[in-house]
PDB file of C-alpha atoms in Angstrom:
ATOM      1  CA  MET A   1      85.187  95.206 111.624  1.00 57.00           C
ATOM      2  CA  ASN A   2      86.657  95.126 108.127  1.00 85.00           C
ATOM      3  CA  ALA A   3      88.215  92.005 106.189  1.00 86.00           C
ATOM      4  CA  ILE A   4      92.107  92.490 106.669  1.00 84.00           C
ATOM      5  CA  LYS A   5      91.319  92.789 110.558  1.00 88.00           C
ATOM      6  CA  LYS A   6      89.008  89.871 110.403  1.00 91.00           C
ATOM      7  CA  ALA A   7      91.430  87.767 107.928  1.00 91.00           C
ATOM      8  CA  ALA A   8      94.654  89.267 111.193  1.00 90.00           C
ATOM      9  CA  LYS A   9      92.663  87.837 113.878  1.00 93.00           C
ATOM     10  CA  TYR A  10      91.909  84.197 112.040  1.00 93.00           C
ATOM     11  CA  ILE A  11      95.215  84.428 111.708  1.00 92.00           C
ATOM     12  CA  TYR A  12      96.562  84.754 114.902  1.00 91.00           C
ATOM     13  CA  LYS A  13      93.845  82.443 116.609  1.00 94.00           C
ATOM     14  CA  ASN A  14      95.449  79.711 114.080  1.00 93.00           C
ATOM     15  CA  PRO A  15      98.506  80.242 112.761  1.00 89.00           C
ATOM     16  CA  GLY A  16      99.573  76.838 111.975  1.00 90.00           C
ATOM     17  CA  GLU A  17      96.300  75.855 109.184  1.00 93.00           C
ATOM     18  CA  PRO A  18      96.593  75.190 106.025  1.00 95.00           C
ATOM     19  CA  GLY A  19      93.768  78.077 105.663  1.00 95.00           C
ATOM     20  CA  ALA A  20      95.527  81.114 107.715  1.00 94.00           C
ATOM     21  CA  LYS A  21      98.640  80.282 105.242  1.00 94.00           C
ATOM     22  CA  VAL A  22      96.609  81.155 101.757  1.00 96.00           C
ATOM     23  CA  LEU A  23      94.821  84.292 104.285  1.00 95.00           C
ATOM     24  CA  THR A  24      98.490  85.279 104.916  1.00 94.00           C
ATOM     25  CA  SER A  25     100.010  84.969 101.660  1.00 93.00           C
ATOM     26  CA  LEU A  26      96.975  86.160 100.278  1.00 94.00           C
ATOM     27  CA  ALA A  27      97.568  89.362 102.324  1.00 91.00           C
ATOM     28  CA  ARG A  28     100.969  89.759 100.832  1.00 91.00           C
ATOM     29  CA  ALA A  29      99.970  89.311  97.878  1.00 92.00           C
ATOM     30  CA  ILE A  30      97.639  92.123  97.928  1.00 89.00           C
ATOM     31  CA  GLU A  31      99.995  94.600  99.709  1.00 85.00           C
ATOM     32  CA  THR A  32     102.548  93.776  97.504  1.00 89.00           C
ATOM     33  CA  ASN A  33     100.523  94.146  94.548  1.00 86.00           C
ATOM     34  CA  GLU A  34     101.926  90.867  92.814  1.00 91.00           C
ATOM     35  CA  PRO A  35      99.784  87.923  91.221  1.00 94.00           C
ATOM     36  CA  TYR A  36      98.200  85.994  93.056  1.00 94.00           C
ATOM     37  CA  ALA A  37      97.210  81.968  91.847  1.00 95.00           C
ATOM     38  CA  LEU A  38      93.457  81.464  92.777  1.00 94.00           C
ATOM     39  CA  GLY A  39      93.889  77.783  92.811  1.00 96.00           C
ATOM     40  CA  PRO A  40      94.955  77.520  96.696  1.00 96.00           C
ATOM     41  CA  LEU A  41      91.358  79.865  97.784  1.00 96.00           C
ATOM     42  CA  PHE A  42      89.813  76.600  96.579  1.00 94.00           C
ATOM     43  CA  ASP A  43      90.819  74.561  99.213  1.00 95.00           C
ATOM     44  CA  LEU A  44      90.278  76.717 101.361  1.00 97.00           C
ATOM     45  CA  HIS A  45      87.112  76.489 103.935  1.00 96.00           C
ATOM     46  CA  HIS A  46      83.676  78.328 103.976  1.00 96.00           C
ATOM     47  CA  GLU A  47      84.810  80.895 106.211  1.00 94.00           C
ATOM     48  CA  GLU A  48      88.388  80.780 104.684  1.00 96.00           C
ATOM     49  CA  PHE A  49      87.095  81.383 101.494  1.00 97.00           C
ATOM     50  CA  GLN A  50      84.665  83.840 102.542  1.00 96.00           C
ATOM     51  CA  LEU A  51      87.420  86.010 104.298  1.00 95.00           C
ATOM     52  CA  ALA A  52      89.270  86.078 101.643  1.00 96.00           C
ATOM     53  CA  LEU A  53      86.310  87.523  99.231  1.00 95.00           C
ATOM     54  CA  GLY A  54      86.274  90.074 102.001  1.00 94.00           C
ATOM     55  CA  MET A  55      90.168  90.802 101.852  1.00 91.00           C
ATOM     56  CA  ILE A  56      89.822  91.407  97.326  1.00 92.00           C
ATOM     57  CA  LYS A  57      86.474  93.508  97.849  1.00 91.00           C
ATOM     58  CA  ASP A  58      88.272  95.825 100.244  1.00 89.00           C
ATOM     59  CA  TRP A  59      91.337  96.086  98.312  1.00 85.00           C
ATOM     60  CA  ARG A  60      89.178  96.754  95.530  1.00 81.00           C
ATOM     61  CA  VAL A  61      87.453  98.989  96.977  1.00 80.00           C
ATOM     62  CA  ASP A  62      90.087 101.523  98.496  1.00 73.00           C
ATOM     63  CA  ARG A  63      92.342 100.706  94.790  1.00 68.00           C
ATOM     64  CA  HIS A  64      89.125 102.948  93.217  1.00 60.00           C
ATOM     65  CA  TYR A  65      88.475 105.024  95.734  1.00 61.00           C
ATOM     66  CA  LEU A  66      92.537 105.739  96.035  1.00 64.00           C
ATOM     67  CA  SER A  67      92.682 106.370  92.086  1.00 60.00           C
ATOM     68  CA  LYS A  68      89.697 108.859  92.569  1.00 58.00           C
ATOM     69  CA  LEU A  69      91.979 110.517  95.329  1.00 61.00           C
ATOM     70  CA  ARG A  70      94.593 111.081  93.027  1.00 64.00           C
ATOM     71  CA  MET A  71      92.640 112.266  89.760  1.00 63.00           C
ATOM     72  CA  LEU A  72      91.116 114.905  92.348  1.00 63.00           C
ATOM     73  CA  GLU A  73      94.911 115.529  93.382  1.00 66.00           C
ATOM     74  CA  LEU A  74      95.579 116.339  89.620  1.00 65.00           C
ATOM     75  CA  GLY A  75      93.006 118.429  89.035  1.00 67.00           C
ATOM     76  CA  GLU A  76      93.768 119.815  92.150  1.00 64.00           C
ATOM     77  CA  MET A  77      97.345 121.021  90.778  1.00 66.00           C
ATOM     78  CA  GLU A  78      96.367 121.493  87.182  1.00 69.00           C
ATOM     79  CA  ALA A  79      94.079 124.550  88.710  1.00 68.00           C
ATOM     80  CA  LYS A  80      96.988 125.878  90.724  1.00 73.00           C
ATOM     81  CA  GLY A  81      99.399 125.500  87.781  1.00 70.00           C
ATOM     82  CA  LEU A  82     101.567 122.778  89.339  1.00 63.00           C
ATOM     83  CA  THR A  83     101.470 120.514  86.478  1.00 57.00           C
ATOM     84  CA  GLU A  84     103.157 120.904  83.135  1.00 54.00           C
ATOM     85  CA  SER A  85     101.262 121.333  80.179  1.00 50.00           C
ATOM     86  CA  ARG A  86     101.693 119.200  77.311  1.00 48.00           C
TER      87      ARG A  86
END
């Protein structure tokens, strides 16, 4: 189970907990690519903090592979003559 799913499960089981609110705001920031203040992460319990780190790791890996896919797509388009020459 990936970290986002684990965090979602934790948030669902603990909706009123401060840690669940922090994880929710982190998930929102990751989804919208908005800046996120790290301060609230330091107030999390160990389990919650590990979930947050996992979410960040998954986000980073996903972005890395997405950028590689975009480069491959551009390469394929260029090979087919579909991109504008500069």
